[in-house]
Coordinates of C-alpha atoms and ligand atoms in Angstrom, one line a residue:
M595 CA 0.0 0.0 0.0
K596 CA 1.5 3.4 -1.0
K597 CA 1.7 6.3 1.3
A598 CA 1.2 10.0 0.3
L599 CA 1.8 13.2 2.2
I600 CA -0.3 16.2 1.0
T601 CA 0.4 19.8 2.1
G602 CA -2.6 22.1 1.7
I603 CA -4.9 19.3 2.8
T604 CA -7.5 21.8 4.0
G605 CA -7.7 23.5 0.6
Q606 CA -9.8 22.6 -2.4
D607 CA -7.3 20.4 -4.2
G608 CA -6.1 18.7 -1.0
R609 CA -9.7 17.4 -0.5
H610 CA -10.1 16.2 -4.1
L611 CA -6.6 14.6 -4.1
A612 CA -7.1 12.8 -0.7
E613 CA -10.4 11.4 -2.0
L614 CA -8.7 10.1 -5.2
L615 CA -5.7 8.6 -3.4
H616 CA -7.9 7.0 -0.8
S617 CA -10.0 5.4 -3.6
K618 CA -6.7 4.0 -4.9
G619 CA -5.8 2.4 -1.6
Y620 CA -3.2 4.9 -0.4
T621 CA -2.6 5.8 3.2
V622 CA -3.1 9.5 3.2
F623 CA -1.3 12.0 5.5
G624 CA -2.3 15.6 5.4
M625 CA -0.3 18.5 6.7
V626 CA -2.1 21.2 8.7
K627 CA -0.6 24.5 9.7
G628 CA -1.2 26.5 12.9
Q629 CA -1.7 25.6 16.5
N630 CA -5.5 25.4 16.3
N631 CA -6.4 25.5 12.6
P632 CA -10.3 25.7 12.4
R633 CA -10.3 23.9 9.1
A634 CA -8.7 20.8 10.5
E635 CA -11.8 19.8 12.4
Q636 CA -13.8 19.8 9.1
I637 CA -11.2 17.6 7.5
R638 CA -11.4 15.1 10.4
T639 CA -15.2 15.0 10.0
D640 CA -15.3 14.8 6.2
F641 CA -12.3 12.5 5.7
P642 CA -11.8 10.3 8.8
Y643 CA -9.2 8.2 7.0
I644 CA -6.7 11.1 6.6
E645 CA -4.0 11.2 9.3
L646 CA -3.3 14.8 10.0
I647 CA 0.3 16.0 10.8
S648 CA 1.3 19.4 12.0
G649 CA 3.7 21.4 9.8
D650 CA 4.3 24.7 8.1
L651 CA 6.0 25.5 4.8
A652 CA 7.8 28.3 6.6
D653 CA 9.4 25.8 9.0
V654 CA 11.8 23.3 7.4
L655 CA 12.2 21.3 10.5
S656 CA 8.5 20.7 10.7
L657 CA 8.6 19.5 7.1
G658 CA 11.4 17.1 7.8
T659 CA 9.6 15.8 10.9
A660 CA 6.4 15.2 8.9
I661 CA 8.3 13.3 6.2
E662 CA 10.2 11.3 8.8
F663 CA 6.9 10.4 10.5
A664 CA 4.8 9.6 7.3
Q665 CA 7.7 7.9 5.3
P666 CA 5.7 8.8 2.2
D667 CA 6.3 7.3 -1.3
E668 CA 4.8 10.5 -2.7
V669 CA 4.7 14.1 -1.5
Y670 CA 2.1 16.5 -3.1
N671 CA 3.0 20.1 -2.3
L672 CA -0.3 21.9 -2.6
G673 CA 0.1 24.2 0.3
A674 CA 0.6 27.9 -0.5
V675 CA -0.8 31.4 -0.2
T676 CA -3.0 31.1 -3.3
Y677 CA -5.2 34.2 -3.6
V678 CA -3.6 36.4 -6.2
A679 CA -5.2 39.7 -5.0
F680 CA -4.0 38.9 -1.4
S681 CA -0.5 38.3 -2.6
F682 CA -0.1 42.0 -3.5
S683 CA -0.9 43.0 0.1
Q684 CA 1.3 40.3 1.8
A685 CA 4.0 39.8 -0.8
E686 CA 6.7 38.7 1.6
L687 CA 4.5 36.1 3.2
T688 CA 3.6 34.9 -0.3
A689 CA 7.2 34.6 -1.4
N690 CA 8.1 32.8 1.8
T691 CA 5.3 30.2 1.7
T692 CA 4.5 29.8 -2.0
G693 CA 8.1 30.2 -3.2
L694 CA 10.6 29.3 -0.5
G695 CA 8.2 26.7 0.9
V696 CA 8.9 24.6 -2.2
L697 CA 12.7 24.8 -1.6
R698 CA 12.2 23.8 2.1
M699 CA 10.2 20.8 1.1
L700 CA 12.7 19.7 -1.4
E701 CA 15.5 20.0 1.1
A702 CA 13.4 18.1 3.7
I703 CA 13.0 15.3 1.2
R704 CA 16.7 15.2 0.5
M705 CA 17.4 15.2 4.3
V706 CA 15.1 12.3 5.0
G707 CA 15.2 10.3 1.8
G708 CA 18.9 10.4 1.3
Q709 CA 21.2 12.0 -1.3
Q710 CA 21.2 9.1 -3.8
N711 CA 18.4 7.0 -5.1
N712 CA 16.0 9.0 -3.1
P713 CA 12.7 7.0 -3.3
I714 CA 10.4 9.9 -2.4
R715 CA 8.5 11.4 -5.4
F716 CA 7.6 15.1 -5.3
Y717 CA 4.8 17.0 -7.0
Q718 CA 4.8 20.8 -7.2
A719 CA 1.6 22.7 -7.8
S720 CA 2.7 25.2 -10.4
S721 CA 0.3 27.6 -11.9
S722 CA -0.8 29.2 -15.2
E723 CA -0.3 32.5 -13.3
M724 CA 3.4 32.1 -14.1
F725 CA 2.5 33.0 -17.8
G726 CA 0.9 36.2 -16.7
M727 CA 1.3 38.7 -19.5
V728 CA 1.3 35.8 -22.0
R729 CA 4.0 35.6 -24.6
E730 CA 2.1 33.2 -26.8
T731 CA -1.4 31.6 -27.1
P732 CA -2.1 28.9 -26.1
Q733 CA 0.5 28.4 -23.4
T734 CA 2.5 25.2 -23.4
E735 CA 5.3 23.8 -21.2
L736 CA 7.8 25.8 -23.3
T737 CA 6.0 29.2 -23.1
P738 CA 8.3 31.8 -21.3
F739 CA 7.0 33.1 -18.0
H740 CA 6.0 36.7 -17.3
P741 CA 4.3 36.7 -13.9
R742 CA 2.0 39.6 -13.0
S743 CA 1.7 39.3 -9.2
P744 CA 3.8 38.4 -6.1
Y745 CA 2.0 35.0 -6.3
G746 CA 3.0 34.4 -9.9
C747 CA 6.6 35.4 -9.1
A748 CA 6.7 33.0 -6.1
K749 CA 5.3 30.2 -8.3
V750 CA 8.0 30.8 -10.9
F751 CA 10.6 30.3 -8.2
G752 CA 8.9 27.1 -6.9
H753 CA 8.7 25.8 -10.5
N754 CA 12.3 26.5 -11.3
V755 CA 13.6 25.1 -8.1
T756 CA 11.6 21.9 -8.7
V757 CA 13.2 21.5 -12.1
N758 CA 16.6 22.4 -10.7
Y759 CA 16.5 19.7 -7.9
R760 CA 15.4 17.1 -10.5
E761 CA 18.4 18.0 -12.7
S762 CA 20.9 18.5 -9.9
Y763 CA 20.1 15.6 -7.5
G764 CA 18.1 13.2 -9.7
L765 CA 15.0 13.6 -7.5
Y766 CA 11.7 12.4 -9.0
A767 CA 10.4 16.0 -8.9
C768 CA 7.6 17.0 -11.3
S769 CA 5.6 20.1 -11.7
G770 CA 2.0 20.4 -12.9
I771 CA 1.3 23.8 -14.6
L772 CA -2.4 23.8 -13.8
F773 CA -4.8 26.3 -15.2
N774 CA -7.7 27.5 -13.1
H775 CA -9.8 24.7 -11.7
E776 CA -12.9 25.1 -9.6
G777 CA -15.7 23.2 -8.0
P778 CA -18.0 23.1 -4.9
W779 CA -14.9 23.1 -2.6
R780 CA -13.4 26.2 -4.1
G781 CA -12.7 29.0 -1.6
L782 CA -15.3 31.8 -1.5
E783 CA -12.6 34.4 -2.3
F784 CA -12.2 33.2 -5.8
V785 CA -14.4 34.6 -8.5
T786 CA -16.2 31.4 -9.6
R787 CA -17.3 30.4 -6.1
K788 CA -18.0 34.0 -5.1
I789 CA -20.4 34.2 -8.1
S790 CA -22.0 30.7 -7.6
S791 CA -22.6 31.4 -3.9
A792 CA -24.0 34.9 -4.5
V793 CA -26.2 33.7 -7.4
A794 CA -27.7 31.0 -5.2
R795 CA -28.5 33.5 -2.5
I796 CA -29.9 36.0 -5.1
G797 CA -32.0 33.2 -6.6
L798 CA -33.4 32.4 -3.2
G799 CA -34.1 36.0 -2.4
L800 CA -31.5 36.2 0.3
Q801 CA -29.4 39.0 -1.2
D802 CA -29.7 41.5 -4.1
S803 CA -26.3 41.9 -5.6
V804 CA -22.7 40.9 -5.8
A805 CA -19.7 43.3 -6.0
L806 CA -17.1 42.2 -8.6
G807 CA -14.0 43.6 -10.3
N808 CA -12.8 43.0 -13.9
L809 CA -15.6 41.1 -15.7
D810 CA -13.6 41.0 -19.0
A811 CA -10.8 38.7 -17.6
K812 CA -10.7 35.4 -19.4
R813 CA -9.7 32.1 -17.8
D814 CA -9.3 28.5 -18.9
W815 CA -11.6 27.0 -16.2
G816 CA -11.8 23.3 -15.5
F817 CA -13.0 21.0 -12.7
A818 CA -10.7 20.3 -9.8
G819 CA -11.8 16.7 -9.6
D820 CA -10.4 16.2 -13.1
Y821 CA -7.2 18.0 -12.4
V822 CA -6.1 16.0 -9.4
K823 CA -6.1 12.9 -11.6
A824 CA -3.5 14.6 -13.7
M825 CA -1.4 15.2 -10.6
W826 CA -1.5 11.5 -9.7
M827 CA -0.7 10.5 -13.3
M828 CA 2.4 12.7 -13.3
M829 CA 3.7 10.9 -10.3
Q830 CA 3.4 7.4 -11.9
Q831 CA 5.7 7.9 -14.9
D832 CA 9.1 6.3 -15.4
Q833 CA 10.7 9.8 -15.5
A834 CA 9.6 13.0 -13.8
D835 CA 8.6 15.8 -16.1
D836 CA 6.4 18.9 -16.2
F837 CA 2.9 19.2 -17.8
V838 CA 0.4 21.8 -18.6
V839 CA -3.1 20.8 -17.4
A840 CA -6.0 22.8 -19.0
T841 CA -9.2 22.5 -21.0
G842 CA -7.9 24.5 -24.0
I843 CA -11.0 26.8 -23.9
S844 CA -11.1 30.3 -22.3
H845 CA -14.2 32.0 -21.0
S846 CA -14.8 35.5 -19.5
V847 CA -16.1 36.3 -16.0
R848 CA -19.2 37.7 -17.9
E849 CA -19.8 34.3 -19.5
F850 CA -19.5 32.6 -16.1
L851 CA -22.2 35.1 -14.9
D852 CA -24.4 34.4 -17.9
L853 CA -24.5 30.7 -17.1
A854 CA -24.7 31.0 -13.3
F855 CA -27.6 33.4 -13.4
A856 CA -29.4 31.3 -16.0
E857 CA -29.3 28.4 -13.6
V858 CA -31.6 30.4 -11.2
G859 CA -33.8 31.7 -14.1
I860 CA -32.3 35.2 -14.4
D861 CA -31.4 36.2 -18.0
D862 CA -30.5 39.9 -17.4
W863 CA -28.2 40.0 -14.4
S864 CA -27.1 43.6 -14.9
R865 CA -29.0 44.9 -11.8
H866 CA -27.5 42.2 -9.6
V867 CA -23.8 42.9 -10.3
V868 CA -22.1 46.0 -8.9
L869 CA -18.7 47.0 -10.2
D870 CA -16.2 47.4 -7.3
P871 CA -12.9 49.1 -8.2
S872 CA -11.3 47.8 -5.0
M873 CA -11.5 44.3 -6.6
L874 CA -9.2 45.4 -9.5
R875 CA -5.6 44.3 -9.2
P876 CA -2.4 46.4 -9.6
A877 CA -1.5 44.3 -12.6
E878 CA -4.0 42.0 -14.2
V879 CA -3.7 38.7 -16.2
D880 CA -6.1 39.4 -19.0
V881 CA -6.5 36.0 -20.7
L882 CA -5.1 32.5 -20.2
V883 CA -5.6 29.4 -22.3
G884 CA -3.6 26.3 -22.0
D885 CA -2.5 23.6 -24.4
A886 CA -2.6 20.3 -22.6
S887 CA -1.7 18.1 -25.6
K888 CA 1.5 16.8 -23.9
A889 CA -0.5 15.6 -20.9
A890 CA -3.0 14.0 -23.3
R891 CA -0.3 12.3 -25.3
E892 CA 2.1 11.2 -22.5
L893 CA -0.3 10.7 -19.5
G894 CA -3.5 9.9 -21.3
W895 CA -5.2 12.7 -19.4
K896 CA -8.2 14.7 -20.6
P897 CA -10.8 16.8 -18.8
E898 CA -14.3 15.3 -18.3
V899 CA -16.3 18.2 -17.0
D900 CA -16.9 21.1 -19.4
F901 CA -17.5 24.8 -18.6
P902 CA -21.4 24.7 -18.6
Q903 CA -21.4 21.5 -16.5
L904 CA -18.9 23.2 -14.1
V905 CA -21.0 26.3 -13.6
K906 CA -24.2 24.2 -13.1
M907 CA -22.4 22.0 -10.6
M908 CA -21.3 24.9 -8.5
V909 CA -24.6 26.9 -8.5
R910 CA -26.6 23.7 -7.7
H911 CA -24.2 23.0 -4.9
D912 CA -24.6 26.5 -3.4
L913 CA -28.4 26.4 -3.8
A914 CA -28.3 23.2 -1.7
V915 CA -26.0 24.8 0.9
E916 CA -28.2 27.9 1.2
S917 CA -31.5 25.9 1.2
A918 CA -30.2 23.7 4.0
K919 CA -29.3 26.8 6.1
L920 CA -32.8 28.1 5.5
S921 CA -34.5 24.9 6.6
K922 CA -32.6 24.8 9.9
Ligands
NAP1001 P1 -6.4 26.6 -1.5 O1 -7.8 26.1 -1.5 O2 -6.3 28.1 -1.3 O3 -5.6 25.9 -0.4 C1 -4.3 26.3 0.0 C2 -3.8 25.4 1.1 O4 -2.5 25.8 1.5 C3 -4.6 25.4 2.4 O5 -4.8 24.1 2.8 C4 -3.8 26.2 3.4 O6 -4.0 25.9 4.7 C5 -2.4 25.8 2.9 N1 -1.3 26.7 3.4 C6 -1.3 28.0 3.4 N2 -0.1 28.5 3.9 C7 0.5 27.4 4.4 C8 1.8 27.2 5.1 N3 2.5 28.2 5.5 N4 2.1 25.9 5.4 C9 1.4 24.9 5.0 N5 0.2 25.0 4.3 C10 -0.2 26.2 4.0 O7 -5.7 26.2 -2.9 P2 -6.1 25.1 -4.0 O8 -7.0 25.8 -5.0 O9 -6.4 23.9 -3.3 O10 -4.7 25.0 -4.7 C11 -3.7 24.0 -4.4 C12 -2.4 24.3 -4.9 O11 -2.4 24.4 -6.4 C13 -1.8 25.7 -4.5 O12 -0.4 25.6 -4.4 C14 -2.2 26.6 -5.6 O13 -1.3 27.7 -5.6 C15 -2.0 25.7 -6.8 N6 -2.8 26.0 -8.0 C16 -4.2 26.1 -7.8 C17 -4.9 26.4 -9.0 C18 -6.4 26.5 -8.9 O14 -7.0 26.9 -9.9 N7 -7.1 26.0 -7.8 C19 -4.3 26.5 -10.2 C20 -2.9 26.3 -10.3 C21 -2.2 26.1 -9.2 P3 -4.9 26.7 5.8 O15 -5.6 27.7 5.0 O16 -5.8 25.7 6.4 O17 -4.0 27.2 6.7
F7E1002 O1 -9.7 35.5 -10.4 C1 -11.3 38.5 -11.9 C2 -9.9 38.6 -11.4 O2 -9.2 35.1 -8.0 C3 -10.0 35.2 -11.7 C4 -5.9 30.9 -8.0 O3 -6.4 29.6 -7.8 O4 -6.1 30.5 -10.4 C5 -6.5 31.4 -9.3 O5 -6.1 32.7 -9.6 C6 -10.2 36.5 -12.5 C7 -9.2 37.6 -12.3 O6 -8.4 33.5 -9.8 C8 -13.4 39.4 -9.1 O7 -9.4 39.9 -11.6 C9 -13.3 39.9 -11.2 O8 -8.8 38.1 -13.5 O9 -10.8 33.6 -9.2 P1 -9.6 34.4 -9.2 P2 -7.0 33.8 -10.4 O10 -6.5 35.1 -10.0 O11 -7.0 33.4 -11.8 C10 -4.7 30.5 -10.6 C11 -4.4 29.5 -11.7 C12 -4.0 30.2 -9.4 O12 -2.9 29.5 -9.4 C13 -4.4 30.9 -8.1 O13 -3.9 30.2 -7.0 O14 -11.5 37.1 -12.1 N1 -12.3 39.0 -11.0 N2 -14.0 40.1 -10.1 C14 -12.4 38.6 -9.7 N3 -11.6 37.8 -8.9 C15 -12.0 37.7 -7.6 N4 -11.3 36.8 -6.8 N5 -13.0 38.4 -7.0 C16 -13.7 39.3 -7.8 O15 -14.7 39.9 -7.2

């Protein structure tokens, strides 16, 4: 039976990945930060099979201790400061966690797994935000990076150091350059879930409007449940490598709004959306679209949930959440 250690277990992808690995018979360890993380209790309730370990990407000793304890075959580094807008206000924290945290984890793996023939496989959660002001469309594994936020800059460091440790020390270290992926477990700060939650409440008559920023931004949105499968596939290859994971189709925030409001029977949503300049970013990523043909060819990966299905899934989930609150 294989063992996996997941950082970022309390986040969206941590949950999906834990579910996937458990279904494959893995023993799953999840790293939780903080002395009394309120999200840990929810993980204990929802996923009783996960063994939680205390640790922080800012503390290399805690990472070494966690690896020593779990003795994992595979480490999935999903932990990070992930909200791009927030990364502008706490740039140093972001660089330390999202960037240097990757280096610390790689060093911890080297410390515990040994310098040669290290058996521990490492997955780094790289991001399409590294492409930022895109140099070509669609973006591939070879597209140059031009990050537009402290988050994007930190992810570029994490990506490069992963490649460097693979090349320098022969570690099985791979990096998934994942484009935006969403679902019912997405944090409420991200635009898709912010919209699905607000639309559900508007549909039920619980609120009138939602305040948003740049409605013209375009993203290549997929379903998180599909994307964690690609993470696992990357870790099962003969040789570690890097892969773009994307649907290949880009949609605007406006299009997301169209489909989300249609789900609650509202065709003209203009009076329900307020433009809030405070949601605009100092530098924006206007449009992203990925070319995942390498992942299709070499991993056999393809997305199963399309954009309309994703929006429907999220709004229906939030309608159920809000209706359940009402009936209490
Ligand atoms: P998420 O929901 O925001 O979860 C982030 C996780 O990181 C949380 O569990 C958080 O724990 C943990 N974390 C934050 N600071 C930490 C620290 N100092 N030490 C240890 N853990 C820490 O993010 P996600 O959407 O699941 O994304 C997973 C990973 O994929 C992230 O690295 C993200 O940058 C990357 N990524 C995501 C997407 C996407 O579209 N979702 C696309 C490309 C790449 P607490 O909050 O409980 O403290
Ligand atoms: O913004 C625009 C916003 O915050 C998407 C993270 O998982 O994916 C995510 O980063 C777009 C941006 O995601 C609001 O300006 C408009 O253009 O949902 P988001 P993101 O910035 O693309 C990448 C791949 C990651 O790696 C990140 O970790 O939507 N937008 N109005 C808004 N965005 C937010 N959050 N809130 C608004 O009100």
